[in-house]
Tab-separated table of C-alpha atoms and ligand atoms in Angstrom:
chain	number	residue	atom	x	y	z
A	200	MET	CA	73.738	111.923	76.390
A	201	LYS	CA	74.643	111.962	80.221
A	202	THR	CA	77.242	113.946	81.810
A	203	ALA	CA	80.024	112.752	84.247
A	204	PHE	CA	81.969	115.205	86.150
A	205	ILE	CA	85.304	113.762	87.293
A	206	THR	CA	87.867	115.273	89.980
A	207	GLY	CA	91.357	113.843	89.973
A	208	ILE	CA	91.313	113.110	86.006
A	209	THR	CA	95.172	113.265	85.784
A	210	GLY	CA	95.696	110.371	88.108
A	211	GLN	CA	95.471	106.448	87.474
A	212	ASP	CA	91.859	106.105	88.346
A	213	GLY	CA	90.525	109.245	86.451
A	214	SER	CA	92.246	108.145	83.116
A	215	TYR	CA	90.641	104.690	83.226
A	216	LEU	CA	87.502	105.898	84.453
A	217	ALA	CA	87.240	108.781	81.478
A	218	GLU	CA	88.112	105.934	78.984
A	219	LEU	CA	85.286	103.871	80.291
A	220	LEU	CA	82.536	106.679	80.344
A	221	LEU	CA	83.461	107.855	76.735
A	222	LEU	CA	83.121	104.300	75.874
A	223	LYS	CA	79.749	104.206	77.276
A	224	GLY	CA	78.531	107.348	75.275
A	225	TYR	CA	79.044	110.035	78.442
A	226	LYS	CA	80.323	113.709	77.926
A	227	VAL	CA	83.075	113.700	80.410
A	228	VAL	CA	83.920	116.900	82.188
A	229	ALA	CA	87.307	116.527	83.712
A	230	MET	CA	88.712	118.534	86.513
A	231	LYS	CA	92.649	119.221	86.696
A	232	ARG	CA	94.620	121.564	88.826
A	233	ARG	CA	97.105	123.882	87.550
A	234	THR	CA	100.749	122.462	87.918
A	235	SER	CA	103.837	123.980	86.855
A	236	LEU	CA	104.655	120.906	84.582
A	237	ILE	CA	102.145	119.716	82.267
A	238	SER	CA	100.360	116.520	84.002
A	239	THR	CA	98.078	115.201	81.345
A	240	ASP	CA	100.131	112.042	80.173
A	241	ARG	CA	97.791	109.815	81.187
A	242	VAL	CA	94.886	111.331	79.295
A	243	ASN	CA	96.517	112.859	76.326
A	244	HIS	CA	95.248	110.227	73.956
A	245	LEU	CA	91.647	111.242	74.995
A	246	MET	CA	92.348	114.840	74.152
A	247	ASP	CA	90.893	114.714	70.495
A	248	ASN	CA	87.486	113.269	71.666
A	249	LYS	CA	84.934	115.771	71.165
A	250	ASN	CA	82.946	114.386	74.471
A	251	PHE	CA	86.084	114.937	76.547
A	252	HIS	CA	86.574	118.434	78.279
A	253	MET	CA	89.376	119.297	80.445
A	254	VAL	CA	88.597	122.071	82.846
A	255	TYR	CA	90.677	123.867	85.604
A	256	GLY	CA	89.604	123.603	89.201
A	257	ASN	CA	90.755	122.655	92.684
A	258	LEU	CA	89.359	120.791	95.457
A	259	ASN	CA	90.364	123.971	97.587
A	260	ASP	CA	88.156	126.357	95.747
A	261	SER	CA	84.378	126.147	96.732
A	262	GLY	CA	83.461	129.093	94.317
A	263	CYS	CA	85.160	127.193	91.588
A	264	LEU	CA	83.483	123.929	92.143
A	265	HIS	CA	80.084	125.620	92.557
A	266	ARG	CA	80.445	127.417	89.171
A	267	LEU	CA	81.464	124.087	87.459
A	268	LEU	CA	78.572	122.148	88.578
A	269	ILE	CA	76.304	124.936	87.569
A	270	GLU	CA	77.863	125.302	84.306
A	271	HIS	CA	78.055	121.614	83.248
A	272	LYS	CA	74.873	120.165	85.154
A	273	PRO	CA	76.457	116.713	85.605
A	274	ASP	CA	74.127	113.414	85.994
A	275	GLU	CA	77.132	111.546	87.932
A	276	ILE	CA	80.040	113.101	90.015
A	277	TYR	CA	83.272	110.749	90.834
A	278	ASN	CA	85.340	112.505	93.341
A	279	LEU	CA	88.711	111.010	92.629
A	280	ALA	CA	91.179	113.852	93.612
A	281	ALA	CA	93.218	113.545	96.486
A	282	GLN	CA	96.982	113.505	97.945
A	283	SER	CA	96.733	109.757	97.585
A	284	HIS	CA	100.363	108.673	98.868
A	285	VAL	CA	100.045	107.451	102.533
A	286	ARG	CA	103.802	107.811	103.514
A	287	VAL	CA	103.582	111.344	102.234
A	288	SER	CA	100.673	112.147	104.338
A	289	PHE	CA	102.938	111.764	107.391
A	290	GLU	CA	104.853	114.597	105.805
A	291	THR	CA	102.392	116.846	104.726
A	292	PRO	CA	99.103	115.842	106.993
A	293	GLU	CA	97.569	119.596	106.708
A	294	GLU	CA	97.668	119.522	103.109
A	295	THR	CA	96.520	115.841	102.745
A	296	THR	CA	93.479	116.494	105.180
A	297	GLU	CA	92.639	119.811	103.161
A	298	PHE	CA	92.185	117.787	99.829
A	299	VAL	CA	90.848	114.645	100.942
A	300	ALA	CA	88.598	115.803	104.012
A	301	MET	CA	87.676	119.452	103.309
A	302	GLY	CA	88.090	118.932	99.692
A	303	THR	CA	85.250	116.409	99.724
A	304	LEU	CA	83.129	118.599	102.002
A	305	ARG	CA	83.567	121.256	99.623
A	306	LEU	CA	82.471	119.314	96.686
A	307	LEU	CA	79.539	117.703	98.491
A	308	GLU	CA	78.214	121.238	99.484
A	309	ALA	CA	78.449	122.215	95.765
A	310	PHE	CA	76.622	119.219	94.735
A	311	ARG	CA	73.958	119.538	97.386
A	312	ASN	CA	73.147	123.221	96.403
A	313	THR	CA	73.523	123.049	92.617
A	314	CYS	CA	72.566	119.745	91.201
A	315	PRO	CA	71.248	117.463	94.108
A	316	LYS	CA	69.643	114.898	91.617
A	317	ALA	CA	72.870	113.991	90.203
A	318	ARG	CA	74.595	110.832	91.524
A	319	PHE	CA	77.903	111.246	93.522
A	320	TYR	CA	80.931	108.682	93.849
A	321	GLN	CA	83.369	108.899	96.696
A	322	ALA	CA	86.692	107.314	96.402
A	323	SER	CA	86.938	105.701	99.839
A	324	SER	CA	89.831	103.470	100.890
A	325	SER	CA	90.671	100.099	102.381
A	326	GLU	CA	93.340	102.200	104.474
A	327	MET	CA	90.422	103.257	106.456
A	328	PHE	CA	90.635	99.668	108.138
A	329	GLY	CA	94.203	100.780	109.147
A	330	ASP	CA	95.768	98.210	111.772
A	331	ASN	CA	92.532	96.467	112.815
A	332	PRO	CA	93.619	92.691	112.753
A	333	GLU	CA	90.135	91.463	111.868
A	334	HIS	CA	90.141	90.170	108.449
A	335	PRO	CA	88.676	89.723	105.701
A	336	GLN	CA	87.449	93.350	105.992
A	337	ARG	CA	84.278	94.212	104.712
A	338	GLU	CA	81.670	97.164	104.703
A	339	THR	CA	81.043	96.547	108.360
A	340	THR	CA	84.451	96.048	109.858
A	341	ARG	CA	85.420	98.852	112.251
A	342	LEU	CA	87.769	101.693	111.065
A	343	THR	CA	90.721	102.025	112.654
A	344	PRO	CA	93.019	104.377	110.470
A	345	ALA	CA	96.656	104.308	110.952
A	346	SER	CA	97.670	107.604	108.919
A	347	PRO	CA	96.836	110.912	108.448
A	348	TYR	CA	95.623	110.022	104.696
A	349	ALA	CA	93.481	107.342	106.348
A	350	CYS	CA	92.083	109.691	108.896
A	351	ALA	CA	91.085	112.123	106.170
A	352	LYS	CA	89.323	109.475	104.304
A	353	VAL	CA	87.202	108.204	107.279
A	354	TYR	CA	86.230	111.743	107.868
A	355	ALA	CA	85.036	111.980	103.970
A	356	HIS	CA	83.650	108.635	104.097
A	357	ASN	CA	81.586	109.221	107.106
A	358	LEU	CA	80.518	112.633	105.774
A	359	CYS	CA	79.198	110.966	102.709
A	360	ARG	CA	76.936	108.806	104.815
A	361	ASN	CA	75.718	111.567	106.619
A	362	TYR	CA	74.733	113.661	103.633
A	363	ARG	CA	73.121	110.553	102.049
A	364	GLU	CA	71.121	110.058	105.092
A	365	SER	CA	70.467	113.696	106.261
A	366	TYR	CA	69.474	115.008	102.636
A	367	GLY	CA	68.382	112.168	100.668
A	368	LEU	CA	71.329	112.338	97.986
A	369	HIS	CA	72.426	109.334	95.895
A	370	ILE	CA	76.085	109.071	97.355
A	371	SER	CA	77.958	105.895	97.007
A	372	SER	CA	81.350	105.151	98.446
A	373	GLY	CA	83.665	102.436	97.008
A	374	ILE	CA	85.728	101.156	99.664
A	375	LEU	CA	88.480	100.170	97.206
A	376	PHE	CA	91.453	98.089	98.038
A	377	ASN	CA	95.069	98.619	96.352
A	378	HIS	CA	94.328	98.929	92.551
A	379	GLU	CA	97.363	98.921	90.238
A	380	SER	CA	98.309	99.400	86.590
A	381	PRO	CA	100.919	100.453	83.965
A	382	ARG	CA	99.627	103.804	84.898
A	383	ARG	CA	100.268	103.402	88.635
A	384	GLY	CA	102.228	106.619	90.192
A	385	GLU	CA	105.901	105.547	90.045
A	386	THR	CA	106.176	105.960	93.878
A	387	PHE	CA	103.482	103.331	94.882
A	388	VAL	CA	105.375	99.928	95.657
A	389	THR	CA	104.250	97.498	92.771
A	390	ARG	CA	105.108	100.394	90.159
A	391	LYS	CA	108.445	101.250	91.977
A	392	ILE	CA	109.353	97.503	91.507
A	393	THR	CA	108.294	96.951	88.042
A	394	LEU	CA	109.767	100.307	86.787
A	395	ALA	CA	113.072	99.558	88.584
A	396	ALA	CA	113.063	95.626	87.222
A	397	ALA	CA	112.811	97.179	83.738
A	398	ARG	CA	115.526	99.483	84.219
A	399	ILE	CA	117.990	96.872	85.624
A	400	LYS	CA	117.044	94.402	82.896
A	401	LEU	CA	117.817	96.845	80.301
A	402	GLY	CA	121.112	97.958	82.329
A	403	LEU	CA	120.138	101.507	83.151
A	404	GLN	CA	119.757	100.875	86.941
A	405	ASP	CA	121.672	98.520	89.512
A	406	LYS	CA	119.965	98.691	93.016
A	407	LEU	CA	116.169	98.956	94.109
A	408	TYR	CA	115.702	100.199	97.647
A	409	LEU	CA	112.327	99.265	99.418
A	410	GLY	CA	111.162	99.502	102.959
A	411	ASN	CA	108.823	96.991	104.668
A	412	LEU	CA	108.555	93.851	102.611
A	413	ASP	CA	106.284	91.880	104.826
A	414	ALA	CA	103.268	94.350	104.628
A	415	LYS	CA	100.295	92.618	102.825
A	416	ARG	CA	97.906	93.980	100.240
A	417	ASP	CA	94.856	92.793	98.320
A	418	TRP	CA	96.138	94.305	94.921
A	419	GLY	CA	93.892	94.314	91.939
A	420	PHE	CA	93.936	96.214	88.506
A	421	ALA	CA	92.495	99.436	88.206
A	422	GLY	CA	91.001	99.218	84.984
A	423	ASP	CA	88.559	96.424	86.846
A	424	TYR	CA	87.809	98.725	89.776
A	425	VAL	CA	86.651	101.777	87.612
A	426	ALA	CA	83.862	99.787	86.458
A	427	ALA	CA	82.671	99.203	89.778
A	428	MET	CA	82.552	102.870	90.419
A	429	TRP	CA	80.202	103.224	87.544
A	430	MET	CA	78.290	100.182	88.545
A	431	MET	CA	77.808	101.677	92.065
A	432	LEU	CA	76.013	104.957	90.311
A	433	GLN	CA	73.722	102.671	88.241
A	434	GLN	CA	72.013	101.171	91.398
A	435	ASP	CA	68.758	102.526	92.092
A	436	THR	CA	69.872	102.881	96.001
A	437	PRO	CA	73.126	104.461	96.983
A	438	ASP	CA	75.174	102.257	99.240
A	439	ASP	CA	78.692	101.630	100.215
A	440	TYR	CA	80.811	98.487	98.607
A	441	VAL	CA	84.106	96.904	99.166
A	442	VAL	CA	86.018	96.344	96.124
A	443	ALA	CA	88.662	93.785	96.225
A	444	THR	CA	90.150	90.622	94.899
A	445	GLY	CA	89.642	88.529	98.064
A	446	GLU	CA	93.662	87.483	97.910
A	447	THR	CA	96.504	89.150	100.060
A	448	HIS	CA	100.360	88.853	99.144
A	449	SER	CA	103.058	90.385	100.784
A	450	VAL	CA	105.293	92.937	99.191
A	451	LYS	CA	107.932	90.397	99.116
A	452	GLU	CA	105.787	88.003	96.980
A	453	PHE	CA	104.866	91.055	94.529
A	454	LEU	CA	108.770	91.565	94.310
A	455	ASP	CA	109.593	88.126	93.810
A	456	ALA	CA	106.714	87.509	91.205
A	457	VAL	CA	108.430	90.312	89.134
A	458	PHE	CA	111.919	89.520	89.371
A	459	GLU	CA	111.166	86.012	88.788
A	460	HIS	CA	109.368	86.927	85.485
A	461	ALA	CA	112.180	89.317	84.614
A	462	GLU	CA	114.756	86.563	85.496
A	463	LEU	CA	116.731	88.630	87.635
A	464	ASP	CA	118.065	87.917	91.082
A	465	VAL	CA	116.587	89.799	94.055
A	466	ASN	CA	119.588	89.285	96.303
A	467	GLU	CA	121.676	91.058	93.896
A	468	HIS	CA	119.694	94.115	93.251
A	469	VAL	CA	117.174	94.805	96.303
A	470	GLU	CA	118.528	96.315	99.358
A	471	ILE	CA	116.109	97.447	102.526
A	472	SER	CA	116.212	101.045	103.310
A	473	GLU	CA	115.016	102.340	106.922
A	474	ARG	CA	113.964	105.544	105.520
A	475	LEU	CA	111.195	103.981	103.590
A	476	PHE	CA	109.597	102.510	106.667
A	477	ARG	CA	106.231	104.427	107.835
A	478	PRO	CA	105.724	105.634	111.273
A	479	HIS	CA	102.861	103.475	111.663
A	480	GLU	CA	102.303	100.564	109.180
A	481	VAL	CA	99.233	98.783	107.898
A	482	PRO	CA	100.295	95.004	108.245
A	483	LEU	CA	97.477	93.239	106.586
A	484	LEU	CA	94.504	94.192	104.043
A	485	LEU	CA	92.537	91.453	102.623
A	486	GLY	CA	88.875	92.529	101.299
A	487	ASP	CA	85.688	90.637	101.232
A	488	PRO	CA	83.987	91.834	97.653
A	489	SER	CA	80.975	89.465	98.136
A	490	LYS	CA	78.449	92.355	98.444
A	491	ALA	CA	79.770	93.937	95.439
A	492	GLU	CA	79.377	90.511	93.583
A	493	GLN	CA	75.974	89.760	94.854
A	494	ALA	CA	74.333	93.234	94.399
A	495	MET	CA	76.096	94.398	91.211
A	496	GLY	CA	77.748	91.316	89.662
A	497	TRP	CA	80.972	92.949	89.814
A	498	LYS	CA	84.111	90.678	89.590
A	499	PRO	CA	87.849	91.414	89.287
A	500	LYS	CA	89.124	89.838	85.869
A	501	VAL	CA	93.027	90.219	86.724
A	502	LYS	CA	94.310	88.520	89.557
A	503	PHE	CA	97.807	88.872	91.268
A	504	SER	CA	100.319	87.299	88.877
A	505	GLY	CA	98.527	88.401	85.783
A	506	LEU	CA	98.690	92.035	87.291
A	507	ALA	CA	102.750	91.894	88.256
A	508	LYS	CA	103.278	90.605	84.555
A	509	MET	CA	101.357	93.178	82.919
A	510	MET	CA	103.154	95.903	84.803
A	511	TYR	CA	106.699	94.475	84.136
A	512	GLU	CA	105.895	94.130	80.446
A	513	ALA	CA	104.349	97.549	80.261
A	514	ASP	CA	107.482	99.238	81.904
A	515	LEU	CA	109.956	97.222	79.840
A	516	GLU	CA	108.270	98.769	76.912
A	517	PHE	CA	107.904	102.122	78.346
A	518	VAL	CA	111.894	102.311	79.396
A	519	ARG	CA	112.909	100.801	76.035
A	520	LYS	CA	111.000	103.792	74.213
A	521	GLU	CA	112.522	106.308	76.884
A	522	SER	CA	116.021	105.479	76.572
A	523	VAL	CA	115.923	105.516	72.791
B	65	LIG	P1	96.621	109.273	91.898
B	65	LIG	O1	96.913	108.665	90.886
B	65	LIG	O2	97.388	109.628	93.293
B	65	LIG	O3	95.428	110.659	91.584
B	65	LIG	C1	95.213	111.719	92.306
B	65	LIG	C2	94.426	112.503	91.551
B	65	LIG	O4	93.869	113.797	92.440
B	65	LIG	C3	95.432	113.506	90.396
B	65	LIG	O5	94.747	113.820	89.063
B	65	LIG	C4	95.801	114.670	91.278
B	65	LIG	O6	96.485	115.773	90.526
B	65	LIG	C5	94.588	115.219	91.908
B	65	LIG	N1	94.502	116.231	93.002
B	65	LIG	C6	95.178	116.088	94.228
B	65	LIG	N2	94.881	117.459	94.834
B	65	LIG	C7	94.082	117.888	94.173
B	65	LIG	C8	93.348	119.133	94.394
B	65	LIG	N3	93.551	119.738	95.444
B	65	LIG	N4	92.476	119.596	93.603
B	65	LIG	C9	92.244	119.053	92.350
B	65	LIG	N5	92.835	117.636	91.889
B	65	LIG	C10	93.893	117.157	92.848
B	65	LIG	O7	95.176	108.390	92.380
B	65	LIG	P2	94.702	107.225	92.220
B	65	LIG	O8	95.218	106.158	92.523
B	65	LIG	O9	94.271	107.508	90.675
B	65	LIG	O10	93.438	107.164	93.223
B	65	LIG	C11	92.117	108.111	92.901
B	65	LIG	C12	91.305	108.034	94.340
B	65	LIG	O11	90.948	106.906	94.680
B	65	LIG	C13	92.071	108.797	95.281
B	65	LIG	O12	91.288	109.548	95.966
B	65	LIG	C14	92.559	107.886	96.132
B	65	LIG	O13	92.942	108.101	97.569
B	65	LIG	C15	91.850	106.524	96.415
B	65	LIG	N6	92.015	105.409	96.326
B	65	LIG	C16	93.177	104.740	95.624
B	65	LIG	C17	93.336	103.426	95.683
B	65	LIG	C18	94.497	102.935	94.832
B	65	LIG	O14	94.673	101.577	95.039
B	65	LIG	N7	94.890	103.516	93.838
B	65	LIG	C19	92.925	102.699	96.695
B	65	LIG	C20	91.715	103.104	97.311
B	65	LIG	C21	91.371	104.643	97.156
B	65	LIG	P3	97.580	115.908	89.970
B	65	LIG	O15	98.133	115.044	88.926
B	65	LIG	O16	97.851	117.398	89.793
B	65	LIG	O17	98.847	115.720	91.099
B	66	LIG	O1	102.447	100.847	99.943
B	66	LIG	C1	105.170	98.910	101.478
B	66	LIG	C2	104.464	99.920	102.400
B	66	LIG	O2	102.892	103.039	98.827
B	66	LIG	C3	102.202	99.498	99.893
B	66	LIG	C4	97.456	104.285	97.745
B	66	LIG	O3	96.846	104.076	96.442
B	66	LIG	O4	96.473	101.906	98.489
B	66	LIG	C5	97.830	102.732	98.308
B	66	LIG	O5	98.315	103.054	99.613
B	66	LIG	C6	102.946	98.547	101.004
B	66	LIG	C7	103.084	99.715	102.324
B	66	LIG	O6	100.294	101.717	98.882
B	66	LIG	C8	108.094	100.568	99.917
B	66	LIG	O7	105.185	100.240	103.524
B	66	LIG	C9	107.679	98.580	101.310
B	66	LIG	O8	103.016	98.475	103.368
B	66	LIG	O9	102.138	101.147	97.464
B	66	LIG	P1	101.872	101.743	98.619
B	66	LIG	P2	99.547	101.765	100.106
B	66	LIG	O10	100.095	102.614	101.301
B	66	LIG	O11	98.896	100.703	100.661
B	66	LIG	C10	95.657	102.414	99.349
B	66	LIG	C11	94.421	101.645	99.367
B	66	LIG	C12	95.357	103.786	99.120
B	66	LIG	O12	94.199	104.424	99.337
B	66	LIG	C13	96.416	104.754	98.588
B	66	LIG	O13	96.103	106.134	98.209
B	66	LIG	O14	104.288	98.687	100.438
B	66	LIG	N1	106.520	99.549	100.858
B	66	LIG	N2	108.814	99.067	100.633
B	66	LIG	C14	106.644	100.452	100.229
B	66	LIG	N3	105.849	101.328	99.660
B	66	LIG	C15	106.238	102.273	98.787
B	66	LIG	N4	105.427	103.237	98.401
B	66	LIG	N5	107.734	102.545	98.724
B	66	LIG	C16	108.604	101.640	99.059
B	66	LIG	O15	109.894	101.745	98.676
């Protein structure tokens, strides 16, 4: 039985990845940090699985990371933990850098010193392309990060390549474009829209405040994207891959798709708030996933309108249950 070690288990991707690995027969050792409120909603359904082991840890704590890797001897390490909100990274740049950049360095050192035969996945991001107008963006596109979050991800991405080349380690970075799901954090724009639409539909909310509606993103489904993470670690040779749908849509298009499906009027319920604009916007992300498709046979199954409907329907159900 293979053992996988996952950081960021309480997040969106951690939960889908753990499900996938358990189905594939892995033992999953999942690291969570201590929080004052219980944060395991996304993985509570896995707690009874005898192959799922939750352990406390933090990317801030080198000693703890070393101890966990020595104790559990993983075959695969998935580094998903991060302060992952771009706008928040402008408000907490030091904390974001500490977790995203230094946290990755600490985990890489623990990996190199304790279990160098393991395989390592790094959660890199399309935000690293920042405001580079060149598109579609691929593995070779120049990185011009436009936020503290993206700068920290570029550091971690470069460090992973450096450790791979310097020490011959099996490290792959997935440059994942935005991926969403009913488990997406409620402050990311897609989930904010689907949750608000559901609440408006059920008469529990009237207004939805949004920022820049013109930004364009390449949105896919998180369930499809965690499969690409696993595939990367099954390759004989480690490498970096763009994971995307190859389609881009504006925030306005996502809003319209959801409100149309919900039979709601955008003009009646949506207002623009300057407060929600960012100091520096990433105007357009569009990925070219052809390398992932050719090398690993990876293809997204869910596309834009299917994703919008899936998220809205799930939120309608969620809000109904919540309001009983
Ligand atoms: P998410 O939902 O925000 O989850 C982040 C996870 O990291 C949470 O479990 C969080 O724990 C944990 N975490 C934060 N700081 C930590 C620390 N110091 N020590 C240990 N754990 C810590 O993010 P996601 O959407 O699943 O994304 C997963 C990874 O992919 C992240 O690295 C993100 O930056 C990257 N990424 C995401 C996307 C996307 O579109 N979703 C695209 C590209 C890359 P708490 O629950 O305690 O906060
Ligand atoms: O913003 C605009 C906002 O916060 C998308 C993270 O997972 O994907 C995510 O980062 C767009 C931006 O995601 C609101 O200005 C308008 O242009 O959903 P988001 P993000 O910043 O693209 C990347 C790949 C990651 O790596 C990150 O970890 O939507 N927007 N109005 C808004 N955004 C938010 N959050 N809230 C609004 O009200």
